[in-house]
Tab-separated table of C-alpha atoms in Angstrom:
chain	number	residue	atom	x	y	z
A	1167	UNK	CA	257.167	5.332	141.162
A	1168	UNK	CA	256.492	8.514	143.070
A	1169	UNK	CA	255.928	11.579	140.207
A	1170	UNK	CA	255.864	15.226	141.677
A	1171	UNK	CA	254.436	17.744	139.654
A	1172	UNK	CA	255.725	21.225	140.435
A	1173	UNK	CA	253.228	23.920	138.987
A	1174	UNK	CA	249.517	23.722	139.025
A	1175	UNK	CA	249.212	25.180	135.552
A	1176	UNK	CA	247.726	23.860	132.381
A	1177	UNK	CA	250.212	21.769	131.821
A	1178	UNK	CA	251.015	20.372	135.404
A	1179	UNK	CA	247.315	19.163	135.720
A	1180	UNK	CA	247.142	17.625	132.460
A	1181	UNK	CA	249.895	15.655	133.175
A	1182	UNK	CA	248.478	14.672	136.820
A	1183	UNK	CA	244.714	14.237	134.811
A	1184	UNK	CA	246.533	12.042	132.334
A	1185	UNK	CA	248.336	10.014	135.280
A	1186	UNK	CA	244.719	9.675	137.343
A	1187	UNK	CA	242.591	8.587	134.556
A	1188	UNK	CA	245.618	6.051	133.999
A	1189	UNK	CA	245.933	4.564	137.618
A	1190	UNK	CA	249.457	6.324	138.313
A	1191	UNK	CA	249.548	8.440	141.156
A	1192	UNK	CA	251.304	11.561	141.701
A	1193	UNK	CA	250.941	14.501	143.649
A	1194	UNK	CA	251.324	18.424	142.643
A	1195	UNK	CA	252.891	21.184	144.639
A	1196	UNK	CA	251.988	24.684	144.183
A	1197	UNK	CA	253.343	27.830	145.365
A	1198	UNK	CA	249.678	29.902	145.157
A	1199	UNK	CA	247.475	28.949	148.504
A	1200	UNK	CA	244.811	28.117	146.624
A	1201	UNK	CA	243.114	28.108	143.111
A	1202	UNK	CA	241.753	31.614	143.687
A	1203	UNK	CA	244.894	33.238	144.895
A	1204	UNK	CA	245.247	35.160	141.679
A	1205	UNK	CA	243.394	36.149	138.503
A	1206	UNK	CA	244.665	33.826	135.801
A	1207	UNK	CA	244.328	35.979	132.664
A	1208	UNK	CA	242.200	36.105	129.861
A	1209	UNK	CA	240.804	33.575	126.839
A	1210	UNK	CA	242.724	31.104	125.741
A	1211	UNK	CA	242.363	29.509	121.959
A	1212	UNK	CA	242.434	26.059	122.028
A	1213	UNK	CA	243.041	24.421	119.080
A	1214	UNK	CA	245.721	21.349	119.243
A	1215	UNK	CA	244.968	21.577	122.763
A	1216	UNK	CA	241.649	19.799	122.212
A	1217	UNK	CA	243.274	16.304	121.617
A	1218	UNK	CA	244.892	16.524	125.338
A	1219	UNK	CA	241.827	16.923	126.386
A	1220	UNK	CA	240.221	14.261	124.586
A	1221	UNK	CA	242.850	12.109	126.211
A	1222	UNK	CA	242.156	13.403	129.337
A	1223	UNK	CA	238.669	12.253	128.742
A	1224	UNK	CA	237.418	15.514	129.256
A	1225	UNK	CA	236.194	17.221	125.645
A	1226	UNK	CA	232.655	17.086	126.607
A	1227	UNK	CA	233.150	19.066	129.521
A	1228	UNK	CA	235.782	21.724	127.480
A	1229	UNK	CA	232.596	21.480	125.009
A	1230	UNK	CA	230.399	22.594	127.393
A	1231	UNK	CA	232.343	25.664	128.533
A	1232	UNK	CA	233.946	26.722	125.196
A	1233	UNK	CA	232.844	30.019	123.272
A	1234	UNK	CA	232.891	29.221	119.488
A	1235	UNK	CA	231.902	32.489	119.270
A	1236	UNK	CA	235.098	33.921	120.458
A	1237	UNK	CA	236.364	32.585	116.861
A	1238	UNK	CA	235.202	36.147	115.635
A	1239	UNK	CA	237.930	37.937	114.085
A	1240	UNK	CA	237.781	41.962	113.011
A	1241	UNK	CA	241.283	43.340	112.125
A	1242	UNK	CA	241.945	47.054	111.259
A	1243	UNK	CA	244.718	49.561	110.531
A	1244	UNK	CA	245.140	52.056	113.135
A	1245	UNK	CA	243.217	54.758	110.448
A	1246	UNK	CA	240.096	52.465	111.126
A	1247	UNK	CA	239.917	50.607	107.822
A	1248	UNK	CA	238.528	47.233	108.546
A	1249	UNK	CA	240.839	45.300	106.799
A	1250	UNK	CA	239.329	41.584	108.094
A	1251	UNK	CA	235.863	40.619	109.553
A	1252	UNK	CA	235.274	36.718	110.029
A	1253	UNK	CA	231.620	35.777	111.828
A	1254	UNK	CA	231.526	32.504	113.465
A	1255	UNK	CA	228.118	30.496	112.438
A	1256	UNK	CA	226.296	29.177	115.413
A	1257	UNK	CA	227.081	25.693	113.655
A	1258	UNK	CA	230.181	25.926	112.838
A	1259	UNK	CA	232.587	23.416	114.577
A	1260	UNK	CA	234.701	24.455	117.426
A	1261	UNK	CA	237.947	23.775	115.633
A	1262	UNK	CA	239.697	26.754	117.780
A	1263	UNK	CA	236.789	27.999	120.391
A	1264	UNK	CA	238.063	30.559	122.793
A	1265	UNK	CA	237.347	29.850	126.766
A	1266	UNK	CA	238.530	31.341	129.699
A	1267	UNK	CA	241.747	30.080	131.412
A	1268	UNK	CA	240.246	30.095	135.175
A	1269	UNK	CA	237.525	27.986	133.820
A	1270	UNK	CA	239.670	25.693	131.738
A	1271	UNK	CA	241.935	25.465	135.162
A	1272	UNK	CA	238.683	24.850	137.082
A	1273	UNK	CA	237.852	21.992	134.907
A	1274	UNK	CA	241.082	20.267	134.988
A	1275	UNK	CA	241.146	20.823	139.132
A	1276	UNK	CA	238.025	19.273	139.363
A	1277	UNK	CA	238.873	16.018	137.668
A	1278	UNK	CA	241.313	15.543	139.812
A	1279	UNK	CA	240.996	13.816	143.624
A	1280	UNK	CA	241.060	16.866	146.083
A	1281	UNK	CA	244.633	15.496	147.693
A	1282	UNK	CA	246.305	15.276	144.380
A	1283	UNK	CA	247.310	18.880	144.604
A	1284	UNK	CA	249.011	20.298	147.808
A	1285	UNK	CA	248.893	24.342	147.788
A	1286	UNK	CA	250.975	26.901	149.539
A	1287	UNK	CA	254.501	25.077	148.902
A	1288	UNK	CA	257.092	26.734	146.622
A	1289	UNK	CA	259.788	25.322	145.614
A	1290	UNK	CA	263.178	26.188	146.678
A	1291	UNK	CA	265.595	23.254	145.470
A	1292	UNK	CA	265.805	19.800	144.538
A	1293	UNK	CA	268.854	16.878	144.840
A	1294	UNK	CA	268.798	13.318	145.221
A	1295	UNK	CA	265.351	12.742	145.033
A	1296	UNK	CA	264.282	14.944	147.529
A	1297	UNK	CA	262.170	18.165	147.358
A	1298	UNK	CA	262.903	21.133	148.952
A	1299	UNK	CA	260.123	23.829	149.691
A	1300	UNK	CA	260.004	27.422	151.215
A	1301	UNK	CA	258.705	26.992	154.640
A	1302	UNK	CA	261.000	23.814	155.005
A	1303	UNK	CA	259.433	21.060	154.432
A	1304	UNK	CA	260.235	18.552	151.571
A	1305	UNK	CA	258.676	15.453	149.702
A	1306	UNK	CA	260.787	12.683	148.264
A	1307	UNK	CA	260.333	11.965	144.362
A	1308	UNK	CA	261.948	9.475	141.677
A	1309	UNK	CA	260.425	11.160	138.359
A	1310	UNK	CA	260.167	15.401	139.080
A	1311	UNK	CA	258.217	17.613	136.540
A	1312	UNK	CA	258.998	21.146	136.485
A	1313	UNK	CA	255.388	22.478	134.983
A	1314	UNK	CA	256.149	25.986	136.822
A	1315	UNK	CA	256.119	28.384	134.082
A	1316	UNK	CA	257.930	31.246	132.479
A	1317	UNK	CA	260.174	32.218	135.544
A	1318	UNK	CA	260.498	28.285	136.309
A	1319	UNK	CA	262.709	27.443	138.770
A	1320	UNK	CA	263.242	23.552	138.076
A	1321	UNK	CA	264.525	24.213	134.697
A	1322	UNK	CA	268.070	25.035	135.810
A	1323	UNK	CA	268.526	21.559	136.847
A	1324	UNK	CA	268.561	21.099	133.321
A	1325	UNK	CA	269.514	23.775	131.008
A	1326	UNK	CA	271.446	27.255	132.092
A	1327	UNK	CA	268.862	28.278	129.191
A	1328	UNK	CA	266.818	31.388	130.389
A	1329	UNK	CA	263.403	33.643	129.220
A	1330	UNK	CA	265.403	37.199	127.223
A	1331	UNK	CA	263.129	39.618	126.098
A	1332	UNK	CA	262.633	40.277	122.460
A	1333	UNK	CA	261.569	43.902	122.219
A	1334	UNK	CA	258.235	43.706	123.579
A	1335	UNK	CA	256.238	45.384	126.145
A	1336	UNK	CA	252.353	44.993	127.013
A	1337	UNK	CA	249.623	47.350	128.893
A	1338	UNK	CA	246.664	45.190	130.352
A	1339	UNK	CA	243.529	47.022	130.693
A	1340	UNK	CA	240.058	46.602	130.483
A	1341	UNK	CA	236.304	47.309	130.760
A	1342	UNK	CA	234.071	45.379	132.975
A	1343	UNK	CA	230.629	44.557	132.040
A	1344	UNK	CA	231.001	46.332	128.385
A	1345	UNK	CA	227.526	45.147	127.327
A	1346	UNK	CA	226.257	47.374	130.136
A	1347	UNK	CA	228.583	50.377	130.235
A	1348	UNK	CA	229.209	50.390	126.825
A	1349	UNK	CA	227.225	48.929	124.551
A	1350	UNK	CA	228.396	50.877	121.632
A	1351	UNK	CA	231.845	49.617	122.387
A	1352	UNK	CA	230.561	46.476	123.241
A	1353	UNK	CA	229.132	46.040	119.636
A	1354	UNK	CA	232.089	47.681	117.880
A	1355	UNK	CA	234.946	44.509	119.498
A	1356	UNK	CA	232.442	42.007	118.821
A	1357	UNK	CA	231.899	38.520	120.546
A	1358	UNK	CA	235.781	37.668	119.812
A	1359	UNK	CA	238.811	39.082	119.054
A	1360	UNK	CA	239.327	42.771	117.899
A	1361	UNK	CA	242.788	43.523	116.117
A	1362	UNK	CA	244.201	47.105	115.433
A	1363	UNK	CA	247.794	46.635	113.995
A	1364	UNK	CA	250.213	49.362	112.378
A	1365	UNK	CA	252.817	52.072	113.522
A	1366	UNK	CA	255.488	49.396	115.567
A	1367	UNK	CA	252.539	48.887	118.047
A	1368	UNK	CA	249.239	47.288	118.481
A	1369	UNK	CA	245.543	46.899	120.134
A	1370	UNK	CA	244.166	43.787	120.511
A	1371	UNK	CA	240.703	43.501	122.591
A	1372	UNK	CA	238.898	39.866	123.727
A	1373	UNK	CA	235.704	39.587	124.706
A	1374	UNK	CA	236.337	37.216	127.698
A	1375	UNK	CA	233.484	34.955	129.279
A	1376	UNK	CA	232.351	36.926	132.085
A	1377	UNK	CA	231.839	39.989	130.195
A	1378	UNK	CA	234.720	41.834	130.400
A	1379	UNK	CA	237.113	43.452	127.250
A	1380	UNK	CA	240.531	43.038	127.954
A	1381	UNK	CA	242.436	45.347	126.192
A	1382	UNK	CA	246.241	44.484	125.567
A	1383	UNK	CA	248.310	47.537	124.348
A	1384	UNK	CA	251.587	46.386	122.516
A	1385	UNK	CA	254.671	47.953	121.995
A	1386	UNK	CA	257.296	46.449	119.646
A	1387	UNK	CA	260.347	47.387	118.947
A	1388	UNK	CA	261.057	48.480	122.864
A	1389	UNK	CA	263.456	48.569	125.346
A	1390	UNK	CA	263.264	45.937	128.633
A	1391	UNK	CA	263.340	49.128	130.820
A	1392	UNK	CA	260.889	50.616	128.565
A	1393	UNK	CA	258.394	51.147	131.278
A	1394	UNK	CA	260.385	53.110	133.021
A	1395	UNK	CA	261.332	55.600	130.159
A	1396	UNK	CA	257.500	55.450	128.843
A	1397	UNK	CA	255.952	58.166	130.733
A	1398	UNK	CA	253.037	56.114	132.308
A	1399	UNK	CA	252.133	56.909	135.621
A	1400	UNK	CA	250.990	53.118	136.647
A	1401	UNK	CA	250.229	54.543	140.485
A	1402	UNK	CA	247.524	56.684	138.777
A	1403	UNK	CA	245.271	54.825	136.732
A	1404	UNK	CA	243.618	57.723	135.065
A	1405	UNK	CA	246.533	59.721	133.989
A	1406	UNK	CA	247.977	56.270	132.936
A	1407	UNK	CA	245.184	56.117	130.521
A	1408	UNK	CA	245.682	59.722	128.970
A	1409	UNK	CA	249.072	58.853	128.410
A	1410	UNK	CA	248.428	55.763	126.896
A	1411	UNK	CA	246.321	57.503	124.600
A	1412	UNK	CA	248.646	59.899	124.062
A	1413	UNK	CA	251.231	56.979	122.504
A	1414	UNK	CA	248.835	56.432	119.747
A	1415	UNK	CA	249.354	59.512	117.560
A	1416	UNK	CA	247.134	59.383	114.659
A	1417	UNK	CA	244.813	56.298	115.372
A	1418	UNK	CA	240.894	56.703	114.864
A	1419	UNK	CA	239.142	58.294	117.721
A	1420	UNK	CA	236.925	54.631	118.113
A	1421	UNK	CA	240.288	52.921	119.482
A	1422	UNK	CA	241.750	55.580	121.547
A	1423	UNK	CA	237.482	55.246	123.221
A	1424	UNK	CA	238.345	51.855	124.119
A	1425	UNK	CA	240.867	53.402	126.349
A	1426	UNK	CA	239.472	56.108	127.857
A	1427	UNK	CA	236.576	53.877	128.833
A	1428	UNK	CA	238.423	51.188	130.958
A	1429	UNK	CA	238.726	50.761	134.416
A	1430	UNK	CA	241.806	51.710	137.000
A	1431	UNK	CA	243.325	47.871	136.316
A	1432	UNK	CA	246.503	49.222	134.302
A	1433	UNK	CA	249.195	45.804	134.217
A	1434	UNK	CA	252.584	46.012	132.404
A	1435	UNK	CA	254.001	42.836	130.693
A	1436	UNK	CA	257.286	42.437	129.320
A	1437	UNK	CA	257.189	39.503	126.742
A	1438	UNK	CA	260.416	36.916	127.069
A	1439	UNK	CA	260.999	33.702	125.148
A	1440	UNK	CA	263.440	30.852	125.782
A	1441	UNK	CA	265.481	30.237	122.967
A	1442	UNK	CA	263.697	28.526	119.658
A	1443	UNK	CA	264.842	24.528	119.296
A	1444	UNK	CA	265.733	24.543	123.249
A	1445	UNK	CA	266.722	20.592	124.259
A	1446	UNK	CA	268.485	19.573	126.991
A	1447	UNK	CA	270.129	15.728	127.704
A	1448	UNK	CA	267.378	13.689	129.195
A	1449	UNK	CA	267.699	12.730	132.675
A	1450	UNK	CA	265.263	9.328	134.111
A	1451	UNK	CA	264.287	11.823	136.949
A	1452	UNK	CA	263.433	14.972	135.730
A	1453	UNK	CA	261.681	16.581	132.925
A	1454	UNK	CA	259.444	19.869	132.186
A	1455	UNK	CA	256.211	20.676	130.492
A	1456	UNK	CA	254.263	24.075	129.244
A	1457	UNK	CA	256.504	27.489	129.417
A	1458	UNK	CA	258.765	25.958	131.962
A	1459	UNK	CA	260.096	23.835	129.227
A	1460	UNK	CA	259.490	26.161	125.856
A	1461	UNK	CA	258.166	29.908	126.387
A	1462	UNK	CA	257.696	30.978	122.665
A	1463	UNK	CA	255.780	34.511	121.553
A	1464	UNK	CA	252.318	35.268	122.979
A	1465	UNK	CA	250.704	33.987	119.197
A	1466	UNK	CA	248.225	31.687	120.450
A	1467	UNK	CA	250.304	28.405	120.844
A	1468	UNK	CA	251.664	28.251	124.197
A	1469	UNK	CA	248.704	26.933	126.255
A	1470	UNK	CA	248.017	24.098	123.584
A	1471	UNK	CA	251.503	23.006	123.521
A	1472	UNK	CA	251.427	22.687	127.585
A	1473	UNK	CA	248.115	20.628	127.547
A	1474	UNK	CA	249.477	18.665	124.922
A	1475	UNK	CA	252.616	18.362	126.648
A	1476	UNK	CA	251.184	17.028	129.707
A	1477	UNK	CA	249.119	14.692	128.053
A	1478	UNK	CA	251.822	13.318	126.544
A	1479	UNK	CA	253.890	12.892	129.006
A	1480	UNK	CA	251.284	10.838	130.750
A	1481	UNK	CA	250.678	8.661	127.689
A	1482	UNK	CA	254.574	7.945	128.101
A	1483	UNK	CA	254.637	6.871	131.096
A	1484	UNK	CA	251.740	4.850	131.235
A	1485	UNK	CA	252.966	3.462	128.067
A	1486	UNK	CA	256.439	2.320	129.743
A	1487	UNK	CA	255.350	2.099	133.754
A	1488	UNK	CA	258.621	0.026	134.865
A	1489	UNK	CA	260.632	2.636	132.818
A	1490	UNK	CA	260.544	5.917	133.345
A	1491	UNK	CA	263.849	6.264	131.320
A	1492	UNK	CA	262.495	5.604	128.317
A	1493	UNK	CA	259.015	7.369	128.749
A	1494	UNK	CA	261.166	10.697	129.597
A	1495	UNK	CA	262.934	10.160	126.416
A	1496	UNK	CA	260.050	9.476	124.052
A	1497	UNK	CA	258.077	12.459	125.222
A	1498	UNK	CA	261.010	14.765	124.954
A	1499	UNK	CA	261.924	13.321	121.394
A	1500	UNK	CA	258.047	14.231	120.221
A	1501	UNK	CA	258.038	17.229	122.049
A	1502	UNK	CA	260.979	18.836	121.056
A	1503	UNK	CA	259.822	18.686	117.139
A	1504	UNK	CA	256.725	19.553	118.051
A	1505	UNK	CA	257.016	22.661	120.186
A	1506	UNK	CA	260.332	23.655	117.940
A	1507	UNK	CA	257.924	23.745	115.061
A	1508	UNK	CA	255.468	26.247	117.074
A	1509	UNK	CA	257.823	28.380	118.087
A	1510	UNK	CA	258.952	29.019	115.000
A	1511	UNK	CA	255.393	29.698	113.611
A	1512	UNK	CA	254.851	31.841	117.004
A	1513	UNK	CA	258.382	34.016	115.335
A	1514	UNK	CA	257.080	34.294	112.407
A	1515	UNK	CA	253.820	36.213	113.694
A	1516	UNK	CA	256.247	38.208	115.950
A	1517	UNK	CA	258.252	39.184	113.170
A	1518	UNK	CA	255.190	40.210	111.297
A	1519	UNK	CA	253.550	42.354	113.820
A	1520	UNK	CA	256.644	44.263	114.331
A	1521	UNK	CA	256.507	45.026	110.342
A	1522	UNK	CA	255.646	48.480	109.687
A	1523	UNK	CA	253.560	47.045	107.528
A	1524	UNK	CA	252.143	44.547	109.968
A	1525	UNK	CA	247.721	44.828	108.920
A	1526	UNK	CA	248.420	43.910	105.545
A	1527	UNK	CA	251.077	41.191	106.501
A	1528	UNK	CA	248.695	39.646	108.614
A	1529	UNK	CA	245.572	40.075	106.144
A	1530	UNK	CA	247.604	37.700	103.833
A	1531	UNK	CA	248.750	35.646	107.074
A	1532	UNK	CA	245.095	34.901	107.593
A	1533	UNK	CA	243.990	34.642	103.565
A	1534	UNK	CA	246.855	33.429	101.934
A	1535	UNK	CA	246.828	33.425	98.089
């Protein structure tokens, strides 16, 4: 059985990890040219996530570049009432560590044999077990796993389903080497994350691994073409922060510092989701993983649900190696109640942190009762 992995994401090589450790061979295409082509965002809490990787055979090695310090939590109103402050002990487990996604994609690359995954080929279409790419070449598959991501092209083979946006809009910034530049700042975010919600938008800063803050500014409540009607000047970082600063009427002079202290990266983000409950009829050939198959509110669940996905997968098919029918179907069947159910809990946060009340919402979200 020849599997082809399109997408080498989180949950594309946890599938191919899964596969290896298992004896099954497969191969994954990937449009970037290689694993350093791009940044690949912040920290990443992984929590569920953990038992892919124990599956993987690989939770020593998470272990060992985890940051159960990035557990930290500090959440405020935008009047700079601390409303939540939660200190990680140095022994405490690491039920939901934070590490960086580059290094969690490192570690998954490196488990792998260096031929598994084939870089610089995007896909362009796929029929009758054959796979087309860009430059025009093509690869010939029986089982094909679309593991390429929000914008994914393999899921219309399956579902006309696609990603709408739901009202909100993100600014990326940051500041390098805070404990430097800014210690002051540095000790006011913390080790972890640093919440400011109220007022239809919010703040949040991470502490990521190599020392940066990144700073995501979001707005709720907003148009798709809201960037455009915003007033930020993205082509000039520093009036882009002043005007960023200038949407947060009201909030305590310490946040609107954050700003005014990060560098010239200035990234906008619209947020889209694929509907909640998404299924599709199984097909013996062709199934997706990660965002590709479920993109659900930025809340914290997404990059579990594609390790765990991949994993799973794998498990499936090594469970049922003479058919692939009925390993397609038993992963989908777990992992459309599964991700269903985190999506849901990913709407729920969404709907509270577009609450005008949202600090206090999420106070009780965190301490129930």
């Amino acid at each position: 059985m020849t599997i082809t992995i399109v997408g080498a994401g989180l949950g594309g090589l946890a599938l191919a990890r899964v596969l290896h450790v298992n004896g099954i061979d497969a191969v994954v295409y990937e449009r970037e040219t290689s694993r350093a082509a791009r940044g690949q965002g912040g920290m990443l809490d992984i929590h569920s996530g953990q038992r892919a990787l124990r599956v993987a055979g690989l939770i020593d090695q998470f272990h060992a570049i985890a940051r159960g310090e990035g557990q930290d939590m500090r959440l405020l109103e935008p009047d700079g009432t601390l409303l939540l402050q939660e200190d990680t002990p140095e022994d405490a487990p690491l039920a939901r560590p934070e590490v960086d996604r580059a290094d969690l994609r490192n570690l998954l690359l490196d488990s792998l044999p260096e031929d598994m995954v084939r870089w610089g080929h995007a896909y362009e279409s796929a029929d009758n077990g054959l796979l087309h790419f860009a430059d025009g070449s093509s690869a010939t598959y029986d089982l094909l796993v679309g593991a390429d991501g929000a914008q994914s092209r393999v899921r219309a083979l399956l579902t006309d389903a696609r990603p709408a946006h739901i009202g909100q809009n993100v600014v990326e910034v940051g500041i390098p080497d805070i404990d430097r530049t800014h210690p002051d700042l540095a000790a006011r975010v913390g080790r972890g994350n640093y919440w400011v919600l109220g007022n239809g938008l919010s703040l949040a800063a991470q502490r990521n691994g190599d020392g940066r803050v990144r700073i995501g500014l979001n707005f709720y409540n907003t148009a798709e073409d809201w960037f455009t009607t915003s007033g930020i000047p993205f082509d000039d970082p520093a009036a882009a922060r002043a005007r960023l600063i200038e949407l947060l009427p009201g909030w305590d002079p310490r946040f609107t510092a954050l700003i005014a202290a990060c560098d010239d990266t200035v990234v906008p983000r619209s947020i889209t989701t694929l509907p909640v409950g998404l299924t599709w009829a199984s097909s013996p050939d062709l199934t997706l993983v990660g965002d590709a198959a479920h993109l659900m509110p930025p809340a914290g669940e997404g990059a579990n649900m594609a390790l765990l996905d991949g994993a799973l997968l794998g498990l499936a098919l090594a469970a049922h190696p003479a058919d692939r029918s009925a390993a397609v179907e038993e992963y989908e069947r777990e992992m459309f109640e599964r991700t269903s159910a985190a999506a849901r809990m990913s709407a729920q946060i969404q709907e509270i942190l577009t609450s005008p009340d949202a600090s206090r919402r999420m106070l009780a979200f965190f301490q129930p009762g």
